[in-house]
mmCIF file of C-alpha atoms and ligand atoms in Angstrom:
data_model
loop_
_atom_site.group_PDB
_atom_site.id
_atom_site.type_symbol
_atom_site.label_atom_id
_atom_site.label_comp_id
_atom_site.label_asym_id
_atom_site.label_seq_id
_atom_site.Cartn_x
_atom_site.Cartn_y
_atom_site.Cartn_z
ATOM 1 C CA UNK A 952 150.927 52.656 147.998
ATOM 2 C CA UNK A 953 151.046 56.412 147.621
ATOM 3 C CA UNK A 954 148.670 58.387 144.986
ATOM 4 C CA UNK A 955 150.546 60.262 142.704
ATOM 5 C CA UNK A 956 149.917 63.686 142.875
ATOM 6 C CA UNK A 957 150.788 67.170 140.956
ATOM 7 C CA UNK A 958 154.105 68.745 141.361
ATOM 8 C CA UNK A 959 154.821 72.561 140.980
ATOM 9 C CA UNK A 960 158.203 74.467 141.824
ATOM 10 C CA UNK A 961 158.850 77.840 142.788
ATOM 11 C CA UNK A 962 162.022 80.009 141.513
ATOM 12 C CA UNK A 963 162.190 83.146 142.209
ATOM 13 C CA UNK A 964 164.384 85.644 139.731
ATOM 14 C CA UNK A 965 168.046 85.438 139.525
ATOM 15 C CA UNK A 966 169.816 89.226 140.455
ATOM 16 C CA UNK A 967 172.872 87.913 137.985
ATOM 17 C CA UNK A 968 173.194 87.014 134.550
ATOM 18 C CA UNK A 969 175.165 84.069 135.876
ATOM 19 C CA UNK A 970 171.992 83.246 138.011
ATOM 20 C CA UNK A 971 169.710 83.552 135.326
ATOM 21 C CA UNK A 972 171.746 81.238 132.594
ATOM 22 C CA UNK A 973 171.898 78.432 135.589
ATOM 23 C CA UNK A 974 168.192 79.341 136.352
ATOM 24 C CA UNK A 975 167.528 78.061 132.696
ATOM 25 C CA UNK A 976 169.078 74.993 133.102
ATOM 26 C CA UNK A 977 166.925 74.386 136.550
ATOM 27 C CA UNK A 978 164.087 75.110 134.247
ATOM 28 C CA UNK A 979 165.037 72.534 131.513
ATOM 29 C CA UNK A 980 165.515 69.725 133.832
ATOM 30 C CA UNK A 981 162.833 70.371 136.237
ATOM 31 C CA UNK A 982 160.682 71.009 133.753
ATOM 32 C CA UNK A 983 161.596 66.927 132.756
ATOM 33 C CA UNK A 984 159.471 66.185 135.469
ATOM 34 C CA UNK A 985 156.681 66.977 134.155
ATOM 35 C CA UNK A 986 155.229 69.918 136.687
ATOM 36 C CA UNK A 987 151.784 71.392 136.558
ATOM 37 C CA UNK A 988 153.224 74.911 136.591
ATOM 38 C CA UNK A 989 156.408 76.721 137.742
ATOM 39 C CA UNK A 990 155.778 80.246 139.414
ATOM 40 C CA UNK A 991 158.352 83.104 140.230
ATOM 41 C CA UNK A 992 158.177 84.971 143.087
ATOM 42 C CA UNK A 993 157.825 88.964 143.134
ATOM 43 C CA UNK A 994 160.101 90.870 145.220
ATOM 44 C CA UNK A 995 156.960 93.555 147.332
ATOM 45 C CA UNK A 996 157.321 96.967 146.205
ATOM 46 C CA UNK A 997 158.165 95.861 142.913
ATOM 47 C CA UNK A 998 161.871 95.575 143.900
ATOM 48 C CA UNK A 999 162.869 92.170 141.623
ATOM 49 C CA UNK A 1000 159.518 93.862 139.125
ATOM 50 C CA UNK A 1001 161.657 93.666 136.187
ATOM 51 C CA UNK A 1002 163.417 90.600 136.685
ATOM 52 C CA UNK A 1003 160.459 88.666 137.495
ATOM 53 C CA UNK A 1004 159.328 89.900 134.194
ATOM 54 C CA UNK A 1005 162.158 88.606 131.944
ATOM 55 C CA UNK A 1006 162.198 84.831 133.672
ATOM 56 C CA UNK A 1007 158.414 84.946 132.996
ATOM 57 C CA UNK A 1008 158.629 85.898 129.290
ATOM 58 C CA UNK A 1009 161.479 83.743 129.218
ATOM 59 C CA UNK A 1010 159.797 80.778 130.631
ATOM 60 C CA UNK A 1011 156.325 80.756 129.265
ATOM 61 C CA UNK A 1012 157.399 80.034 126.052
ATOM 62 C CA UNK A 1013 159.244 76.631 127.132
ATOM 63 C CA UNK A 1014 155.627 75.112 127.442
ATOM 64 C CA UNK A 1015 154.963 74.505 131.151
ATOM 65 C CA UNK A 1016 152.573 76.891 132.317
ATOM 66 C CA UNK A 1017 154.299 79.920 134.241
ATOM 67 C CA UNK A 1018 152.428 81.443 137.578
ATOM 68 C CA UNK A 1019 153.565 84.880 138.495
ATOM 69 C CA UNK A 1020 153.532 85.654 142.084
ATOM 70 C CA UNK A 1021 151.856 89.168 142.731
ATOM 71 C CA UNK A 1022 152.226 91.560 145.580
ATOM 72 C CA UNK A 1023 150.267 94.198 147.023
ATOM 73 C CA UNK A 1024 151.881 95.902 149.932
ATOM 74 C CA UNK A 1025 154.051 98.456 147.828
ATOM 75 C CA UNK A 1026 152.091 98.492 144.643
ATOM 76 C CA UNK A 1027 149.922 101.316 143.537
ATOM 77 C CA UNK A 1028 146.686 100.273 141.413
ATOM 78 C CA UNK A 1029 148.436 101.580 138.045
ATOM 79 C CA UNK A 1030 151.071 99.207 138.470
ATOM 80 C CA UNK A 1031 149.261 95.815 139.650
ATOM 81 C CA UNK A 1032 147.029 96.731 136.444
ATOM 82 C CA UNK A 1033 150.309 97.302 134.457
ATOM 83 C CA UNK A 1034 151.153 93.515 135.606
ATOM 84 C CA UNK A 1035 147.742 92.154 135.268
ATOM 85 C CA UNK A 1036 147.875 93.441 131.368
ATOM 86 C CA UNK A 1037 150.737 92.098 130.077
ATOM 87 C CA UNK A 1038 150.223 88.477 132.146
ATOM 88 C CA UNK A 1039 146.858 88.568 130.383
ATOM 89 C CA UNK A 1040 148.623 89.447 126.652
ATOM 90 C CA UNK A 1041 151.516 86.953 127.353
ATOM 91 C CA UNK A 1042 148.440 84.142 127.614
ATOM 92 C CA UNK A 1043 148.927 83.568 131.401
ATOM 93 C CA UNK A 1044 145.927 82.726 133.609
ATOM 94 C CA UNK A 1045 146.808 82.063 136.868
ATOM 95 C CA UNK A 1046 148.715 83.811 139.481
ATOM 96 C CA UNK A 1047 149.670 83.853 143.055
ATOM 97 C CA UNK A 1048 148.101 86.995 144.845
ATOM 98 C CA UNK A 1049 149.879 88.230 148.029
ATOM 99 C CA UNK A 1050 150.335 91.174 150.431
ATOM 100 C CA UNK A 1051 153.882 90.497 150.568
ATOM 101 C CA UNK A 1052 156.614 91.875 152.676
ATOM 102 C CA UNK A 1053 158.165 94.944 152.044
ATOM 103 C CA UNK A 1054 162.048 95.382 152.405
ATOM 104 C CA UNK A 1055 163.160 96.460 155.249
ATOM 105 C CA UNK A 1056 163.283 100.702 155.354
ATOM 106 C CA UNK A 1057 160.095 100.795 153.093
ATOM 107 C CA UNK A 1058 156.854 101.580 154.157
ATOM 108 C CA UNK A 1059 153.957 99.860 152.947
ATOM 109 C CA UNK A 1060 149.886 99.537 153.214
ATOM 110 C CA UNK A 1061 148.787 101.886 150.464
ATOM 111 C CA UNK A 1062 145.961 101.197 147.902
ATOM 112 C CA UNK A 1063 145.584 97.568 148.428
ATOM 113 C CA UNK A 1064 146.847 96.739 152.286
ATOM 114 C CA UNK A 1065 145.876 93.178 152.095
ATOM 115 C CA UNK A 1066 145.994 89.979 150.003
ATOM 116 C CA UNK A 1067 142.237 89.865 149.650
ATOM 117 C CA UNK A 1068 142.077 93.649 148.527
ATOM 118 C CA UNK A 1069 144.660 91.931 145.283
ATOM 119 C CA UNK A 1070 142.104 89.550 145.350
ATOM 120 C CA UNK A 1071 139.151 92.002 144.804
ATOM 121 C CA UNK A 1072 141.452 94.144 142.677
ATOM 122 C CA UNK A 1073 142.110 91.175 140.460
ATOM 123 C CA UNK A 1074 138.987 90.729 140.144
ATOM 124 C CA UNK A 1075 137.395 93.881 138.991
ATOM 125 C CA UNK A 1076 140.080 94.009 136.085
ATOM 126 C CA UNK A 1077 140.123 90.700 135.313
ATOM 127 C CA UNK A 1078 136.797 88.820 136.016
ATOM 128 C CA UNK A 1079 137.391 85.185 135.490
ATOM 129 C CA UNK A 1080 140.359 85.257 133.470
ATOM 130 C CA UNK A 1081 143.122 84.395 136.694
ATOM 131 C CA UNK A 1082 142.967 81.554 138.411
ATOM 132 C CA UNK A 1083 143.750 82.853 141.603
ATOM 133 C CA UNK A 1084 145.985 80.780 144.084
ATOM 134 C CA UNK A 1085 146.752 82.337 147.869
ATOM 135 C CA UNK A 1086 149.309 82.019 150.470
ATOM 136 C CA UNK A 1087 148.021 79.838 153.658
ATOM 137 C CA UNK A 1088 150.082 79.886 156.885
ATOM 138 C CA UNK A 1089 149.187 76.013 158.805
ATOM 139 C CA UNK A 1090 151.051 77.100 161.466
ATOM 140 C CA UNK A 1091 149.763 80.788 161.092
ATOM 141 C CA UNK A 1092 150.650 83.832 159.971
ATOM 142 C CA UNK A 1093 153.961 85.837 162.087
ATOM 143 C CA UNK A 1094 151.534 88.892 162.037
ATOM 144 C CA UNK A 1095 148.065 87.251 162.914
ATOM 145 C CA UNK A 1096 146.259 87.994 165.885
ATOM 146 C CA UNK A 1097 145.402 84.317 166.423
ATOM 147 C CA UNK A 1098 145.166 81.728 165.045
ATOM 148 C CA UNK A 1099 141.106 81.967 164.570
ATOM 149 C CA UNK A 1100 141.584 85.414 162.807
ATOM 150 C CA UNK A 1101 144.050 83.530 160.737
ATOM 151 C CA UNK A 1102 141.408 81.249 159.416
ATOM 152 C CA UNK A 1103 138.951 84.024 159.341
ATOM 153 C CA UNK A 1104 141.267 86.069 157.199
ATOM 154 C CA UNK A 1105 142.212 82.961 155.164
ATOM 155 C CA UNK A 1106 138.433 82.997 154.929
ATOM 156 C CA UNK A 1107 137.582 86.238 153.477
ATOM 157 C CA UNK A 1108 140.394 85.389 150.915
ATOM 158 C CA UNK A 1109 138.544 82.536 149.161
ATOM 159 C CA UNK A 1110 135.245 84.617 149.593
ATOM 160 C CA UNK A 1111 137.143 87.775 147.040
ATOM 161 C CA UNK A 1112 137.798 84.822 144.968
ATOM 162 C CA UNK A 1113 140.883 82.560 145.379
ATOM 163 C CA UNK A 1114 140.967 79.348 143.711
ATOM 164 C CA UNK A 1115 143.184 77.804 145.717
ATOM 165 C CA UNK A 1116 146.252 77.464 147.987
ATOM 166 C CA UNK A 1117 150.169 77.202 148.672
ATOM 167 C CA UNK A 1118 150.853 77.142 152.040
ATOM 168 C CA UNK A 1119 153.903 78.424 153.890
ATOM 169 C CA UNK A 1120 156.703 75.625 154.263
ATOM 170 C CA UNK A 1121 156.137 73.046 157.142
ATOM 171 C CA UNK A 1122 157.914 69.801 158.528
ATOM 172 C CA UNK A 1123 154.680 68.709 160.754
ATOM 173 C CA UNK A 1124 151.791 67.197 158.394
ATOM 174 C CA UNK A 1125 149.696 67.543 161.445
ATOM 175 C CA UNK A 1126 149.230 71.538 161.461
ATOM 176 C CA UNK A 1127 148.607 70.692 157.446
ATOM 177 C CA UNK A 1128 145.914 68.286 158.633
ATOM 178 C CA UNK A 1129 144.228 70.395 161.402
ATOM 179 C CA UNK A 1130 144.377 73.538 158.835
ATOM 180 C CA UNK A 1131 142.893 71.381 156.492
ATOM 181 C CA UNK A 1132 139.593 69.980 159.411
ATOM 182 C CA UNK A 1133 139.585 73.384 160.252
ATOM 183 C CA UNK A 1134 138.481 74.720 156.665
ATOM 184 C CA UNK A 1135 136.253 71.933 156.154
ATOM 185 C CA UNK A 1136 134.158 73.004 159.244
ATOM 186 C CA UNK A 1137 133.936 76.577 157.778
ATOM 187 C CA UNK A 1138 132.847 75.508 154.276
ATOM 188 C CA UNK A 1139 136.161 75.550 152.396
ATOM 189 C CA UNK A 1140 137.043 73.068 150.039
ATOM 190 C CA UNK A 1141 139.366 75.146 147.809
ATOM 191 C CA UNK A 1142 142.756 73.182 146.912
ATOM 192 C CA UNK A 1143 145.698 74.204 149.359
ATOM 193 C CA UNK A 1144 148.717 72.382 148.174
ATOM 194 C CA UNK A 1145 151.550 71.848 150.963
ATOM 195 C CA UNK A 1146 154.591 74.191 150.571
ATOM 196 C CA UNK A 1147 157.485 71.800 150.381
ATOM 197 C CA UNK A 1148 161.367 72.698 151.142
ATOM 198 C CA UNK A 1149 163.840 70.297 150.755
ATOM 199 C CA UNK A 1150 166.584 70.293 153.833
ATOM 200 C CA UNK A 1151 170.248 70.699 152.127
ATOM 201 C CA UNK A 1152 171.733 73.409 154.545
ATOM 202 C CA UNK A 1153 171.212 73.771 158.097
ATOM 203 C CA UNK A 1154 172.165 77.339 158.916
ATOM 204 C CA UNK A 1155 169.850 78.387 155.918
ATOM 205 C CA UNK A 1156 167.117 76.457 156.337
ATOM 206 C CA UNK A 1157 167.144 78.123 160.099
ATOM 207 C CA UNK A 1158 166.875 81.143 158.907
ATOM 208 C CA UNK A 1159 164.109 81.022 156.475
ATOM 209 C CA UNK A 1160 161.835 79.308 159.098
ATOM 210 C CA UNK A 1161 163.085 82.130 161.408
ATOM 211 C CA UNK A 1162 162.419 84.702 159.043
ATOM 212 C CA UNK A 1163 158.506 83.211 157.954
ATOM 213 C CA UNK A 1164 157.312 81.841 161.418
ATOM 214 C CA UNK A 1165 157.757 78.373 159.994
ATOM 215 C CA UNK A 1166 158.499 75.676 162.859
ATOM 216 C CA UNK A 1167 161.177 73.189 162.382
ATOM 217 C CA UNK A 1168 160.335 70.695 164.590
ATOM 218 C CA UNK A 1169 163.116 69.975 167.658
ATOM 219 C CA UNK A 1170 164.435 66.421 166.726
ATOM 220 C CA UNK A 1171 165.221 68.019 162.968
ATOM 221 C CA UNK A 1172 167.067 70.605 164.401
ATOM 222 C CA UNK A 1173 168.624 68.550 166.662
ATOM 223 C CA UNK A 1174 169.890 65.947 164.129
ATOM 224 C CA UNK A 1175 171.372 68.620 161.797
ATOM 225 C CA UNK A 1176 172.999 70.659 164.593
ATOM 226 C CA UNK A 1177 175.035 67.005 165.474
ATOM 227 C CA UNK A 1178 175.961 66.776 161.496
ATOM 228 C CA UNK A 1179 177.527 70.039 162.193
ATOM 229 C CA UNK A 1180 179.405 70.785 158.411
ATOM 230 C CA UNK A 1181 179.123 67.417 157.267
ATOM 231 C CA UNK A 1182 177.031 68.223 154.271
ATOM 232 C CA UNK A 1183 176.251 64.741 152.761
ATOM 233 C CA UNK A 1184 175.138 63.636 156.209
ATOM 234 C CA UNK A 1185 172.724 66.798 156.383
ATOM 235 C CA UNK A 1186 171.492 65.908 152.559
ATOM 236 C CA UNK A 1187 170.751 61.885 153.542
ATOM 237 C CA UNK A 1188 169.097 63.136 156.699
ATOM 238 C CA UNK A 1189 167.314 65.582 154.897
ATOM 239 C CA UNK A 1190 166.030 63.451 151.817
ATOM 240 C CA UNK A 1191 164.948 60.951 154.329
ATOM 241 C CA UNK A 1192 162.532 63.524 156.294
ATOM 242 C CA UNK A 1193 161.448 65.271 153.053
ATOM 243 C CA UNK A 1194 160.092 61.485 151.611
ATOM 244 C CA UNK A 1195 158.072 60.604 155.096
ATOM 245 C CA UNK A 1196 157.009 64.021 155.371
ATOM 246 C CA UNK A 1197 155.636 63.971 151.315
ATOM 247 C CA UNK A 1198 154.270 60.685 151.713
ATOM 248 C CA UNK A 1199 152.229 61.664 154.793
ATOM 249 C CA UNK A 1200 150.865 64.485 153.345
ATOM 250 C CA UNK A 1201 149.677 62.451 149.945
ATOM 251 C CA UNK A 1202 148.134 59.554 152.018
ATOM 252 C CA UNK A 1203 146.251 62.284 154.179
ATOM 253 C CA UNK A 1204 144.849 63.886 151.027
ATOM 254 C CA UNK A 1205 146.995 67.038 150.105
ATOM 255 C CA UNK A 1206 146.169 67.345 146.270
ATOM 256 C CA UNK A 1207 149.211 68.226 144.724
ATOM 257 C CA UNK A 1208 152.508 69.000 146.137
ATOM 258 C CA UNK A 1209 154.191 72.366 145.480
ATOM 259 C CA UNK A 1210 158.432 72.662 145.927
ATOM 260 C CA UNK A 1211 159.969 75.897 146.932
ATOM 261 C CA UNK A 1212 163.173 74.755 144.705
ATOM 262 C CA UNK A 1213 165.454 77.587 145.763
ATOM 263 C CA UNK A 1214 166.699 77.334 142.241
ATOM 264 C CA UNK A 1215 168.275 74.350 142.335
ATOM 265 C CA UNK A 1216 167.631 70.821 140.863
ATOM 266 C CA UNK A 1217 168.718 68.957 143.387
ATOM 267 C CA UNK A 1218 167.521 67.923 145.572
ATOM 268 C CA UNK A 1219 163.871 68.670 144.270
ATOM 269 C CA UNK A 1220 164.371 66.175 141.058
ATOM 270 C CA UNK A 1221 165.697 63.355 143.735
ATOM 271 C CA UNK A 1222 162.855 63.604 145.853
ATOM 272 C CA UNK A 1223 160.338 63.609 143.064
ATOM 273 C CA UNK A 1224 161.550 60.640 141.529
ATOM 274 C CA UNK A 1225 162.259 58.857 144.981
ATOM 275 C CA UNK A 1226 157.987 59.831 145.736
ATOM 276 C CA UNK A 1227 157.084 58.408 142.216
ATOM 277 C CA UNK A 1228 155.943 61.553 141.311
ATOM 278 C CA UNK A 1229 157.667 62.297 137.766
HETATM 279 P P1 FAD B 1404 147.501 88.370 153.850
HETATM 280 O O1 FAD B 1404 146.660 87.208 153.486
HETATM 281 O O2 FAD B 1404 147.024 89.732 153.472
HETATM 282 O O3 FAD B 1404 147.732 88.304 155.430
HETATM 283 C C1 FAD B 1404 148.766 89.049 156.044
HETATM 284 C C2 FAD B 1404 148.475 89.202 157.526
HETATM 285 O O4 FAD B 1404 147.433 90.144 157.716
HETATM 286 C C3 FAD B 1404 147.995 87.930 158.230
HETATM 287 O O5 FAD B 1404 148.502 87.951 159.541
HETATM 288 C C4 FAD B 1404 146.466 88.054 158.228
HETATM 289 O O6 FAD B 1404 145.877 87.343 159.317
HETATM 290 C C5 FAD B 1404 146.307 89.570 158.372
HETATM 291 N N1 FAD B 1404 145.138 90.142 157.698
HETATM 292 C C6 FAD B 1404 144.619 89.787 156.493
HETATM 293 N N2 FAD B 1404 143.591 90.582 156.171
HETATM 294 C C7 FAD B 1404 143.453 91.488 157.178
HETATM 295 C C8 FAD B 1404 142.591 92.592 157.415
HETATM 296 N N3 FAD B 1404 141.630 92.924 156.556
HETATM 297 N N4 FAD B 1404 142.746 93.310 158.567
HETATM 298 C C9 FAD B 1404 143.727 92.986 159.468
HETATM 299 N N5 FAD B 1404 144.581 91.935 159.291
HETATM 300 C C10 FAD B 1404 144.451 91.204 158.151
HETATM 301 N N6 FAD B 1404 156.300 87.502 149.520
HETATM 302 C C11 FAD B 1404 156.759 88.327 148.536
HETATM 303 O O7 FAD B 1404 157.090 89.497 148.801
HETATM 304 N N7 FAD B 1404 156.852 87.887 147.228
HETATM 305 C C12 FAD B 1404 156.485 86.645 146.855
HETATM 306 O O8 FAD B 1404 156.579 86.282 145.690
HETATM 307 C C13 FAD B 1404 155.992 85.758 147.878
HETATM 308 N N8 FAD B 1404 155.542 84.499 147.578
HETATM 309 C C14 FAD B 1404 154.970 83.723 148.555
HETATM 310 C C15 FAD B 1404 154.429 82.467 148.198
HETATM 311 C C16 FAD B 1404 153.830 81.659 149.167
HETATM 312 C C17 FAD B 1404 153.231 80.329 148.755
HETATM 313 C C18 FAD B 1404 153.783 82.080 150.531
HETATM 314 C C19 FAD B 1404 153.175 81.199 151.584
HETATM 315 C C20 FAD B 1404 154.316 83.320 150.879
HETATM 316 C C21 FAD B 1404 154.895 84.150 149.911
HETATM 317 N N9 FAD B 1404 155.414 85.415 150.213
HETATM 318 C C22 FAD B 1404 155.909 86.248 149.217
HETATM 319 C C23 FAD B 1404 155.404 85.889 151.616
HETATM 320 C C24 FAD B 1404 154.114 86.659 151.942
HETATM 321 O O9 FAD B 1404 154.040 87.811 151.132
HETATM 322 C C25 FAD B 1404 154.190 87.039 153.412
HETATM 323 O O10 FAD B 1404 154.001 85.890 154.214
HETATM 324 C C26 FAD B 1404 153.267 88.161 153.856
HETATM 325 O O11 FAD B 1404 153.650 88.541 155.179
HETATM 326 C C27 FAD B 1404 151.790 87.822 153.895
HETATM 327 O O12 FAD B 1404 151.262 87.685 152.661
HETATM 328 P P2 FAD B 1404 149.752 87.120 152.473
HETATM 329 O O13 FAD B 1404 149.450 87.195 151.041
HETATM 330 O O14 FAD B 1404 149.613 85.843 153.179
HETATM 331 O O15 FAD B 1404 148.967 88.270 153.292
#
């Protein structure tokens, strides 16, 4: 029998007014499920800053806590603290610190080059006030030098102060599992809930793991290339490998589960109802 564990979803902010009324609806019925939080990406370099803004006033007053995503890379001090004030005025206290990844054409690196400089930064405004949840990369990092320095840097992260963790999104519970030993030996016992993304589209789903370093195992890719455009296949495949793949990851201990939802209820609400989680 599998524990039940907290949920959380991810949206990130819609560039239409279209988007945004069908982002509130997303809301309203995920939100049915009863998450511990839903957090909203921010675009590095502040490029979806003012969008992020309105779905986060927008949705922190629908009762489930709201958990702004943060990014260093292209922000100056002035403006993180900008941020930082009116997430503490709105009543927010947590967040999701990260370097992020600049657009490409920009240039990045300034004041704070690194997720644990956020970290610090957060920090010395804030003291205690954020709960601070990180970015952790089982299968590591695109840019790391290794996989060691990975850990290392993963490391000095939780020493500036994180609380806890959302991985990257992964199909193989083992690199969740080894990531996991691997912070045990070094002392680490901070909460790192698996990254979760539901398989609807093929040709997408190839190019967001191409795009974050995230593996989709061969006999996945396989199995949706032979589905070819036959969508509902793809989605019964899909839900299928998204329930083994949750329930592993509960039975080996992950504490909570956290769904990149792509703004979309299904098939997140499917799945969480299918695990027993609601
Ligand atoms: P860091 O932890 O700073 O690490 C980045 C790289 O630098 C790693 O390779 C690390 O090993 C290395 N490194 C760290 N410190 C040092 C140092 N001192 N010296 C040398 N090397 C170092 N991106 C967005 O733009 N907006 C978002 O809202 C967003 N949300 C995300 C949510 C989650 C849960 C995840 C997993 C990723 C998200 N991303 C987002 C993507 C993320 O910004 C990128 O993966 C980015 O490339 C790294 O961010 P980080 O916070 O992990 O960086």
């Amino acid at each position: 029998m599998t524990r039940r564990v907290p949920i959380s979803f991810e949206f990130f902010p819609s560039k239409t007014d279209t988007g945004a009324e069908k982002l509130r609806v997303v809301h309203q019925q995920l939100q049915l499920l009863k998450p511990e939080f839903f957090s909203i990406t921010y675009g590095a370099g502040g490029s979806t800053r003012e969008r992020t803004l309105a779905a986060i006033r927008e949705f922190n007053e629908k009762g489930t806590p709201v958990v702004p995503h943060l990014s260093c890379i292209g922000d100056d001090k002035a403006r993180i603290t900008e941020l930082l004030n009116i997430y503490k005025a709105l009543g927010i206290n947590r967040v999701v610190a990260l370097r992020g990844d600049l657009p490409s054409g920009q240039v990045g690196l300034g004041e704070l080059p690194y997720a644990q400089d956020l970290i610090r930064f957060i920090r010395e405004h804030s003291g205690d006030h954020f709960s601070i949840e990180v970015a952790a990369y089982p299968e590591m990092h695109p840019q790391a030098e290794s996989f060691d320095q990975d850990i290392q840097r993963f490391a000095e992260k939780v020493r500036a102060g994180a609380n806890s963790a959302i991985t990257q999104f992964l199909f193989n519970p083992d690199a969740y599992f080894y990531f996991m030993d691997r912070l045990q030996k070094q002392g680490i016992d901070i909460p790192v809930a698996p990254g979760i993304m539901p398989i609807t589209n093929a040709s997408n789903l190839i190019r967001f793991a191409d795009g974050t370093g995230a593996e989709i195992p061969r006999w996945i890719r396989k199995q949706l290339a032979a589905y070819g455009d036959d969508s509902s296949s793809i989605k019964a495949f899909g839900h299928e490998v998204m329930v083994n793949l949750c329930n592993r990851l509960i039975d080996g201990g992950a504490p909570s589960l956290h769904f990149y939802s792509m703004n979309q209820i299904e098939p997140n609400r499917q799945l969480v109802l299918d695990l027993g989680l609601a």
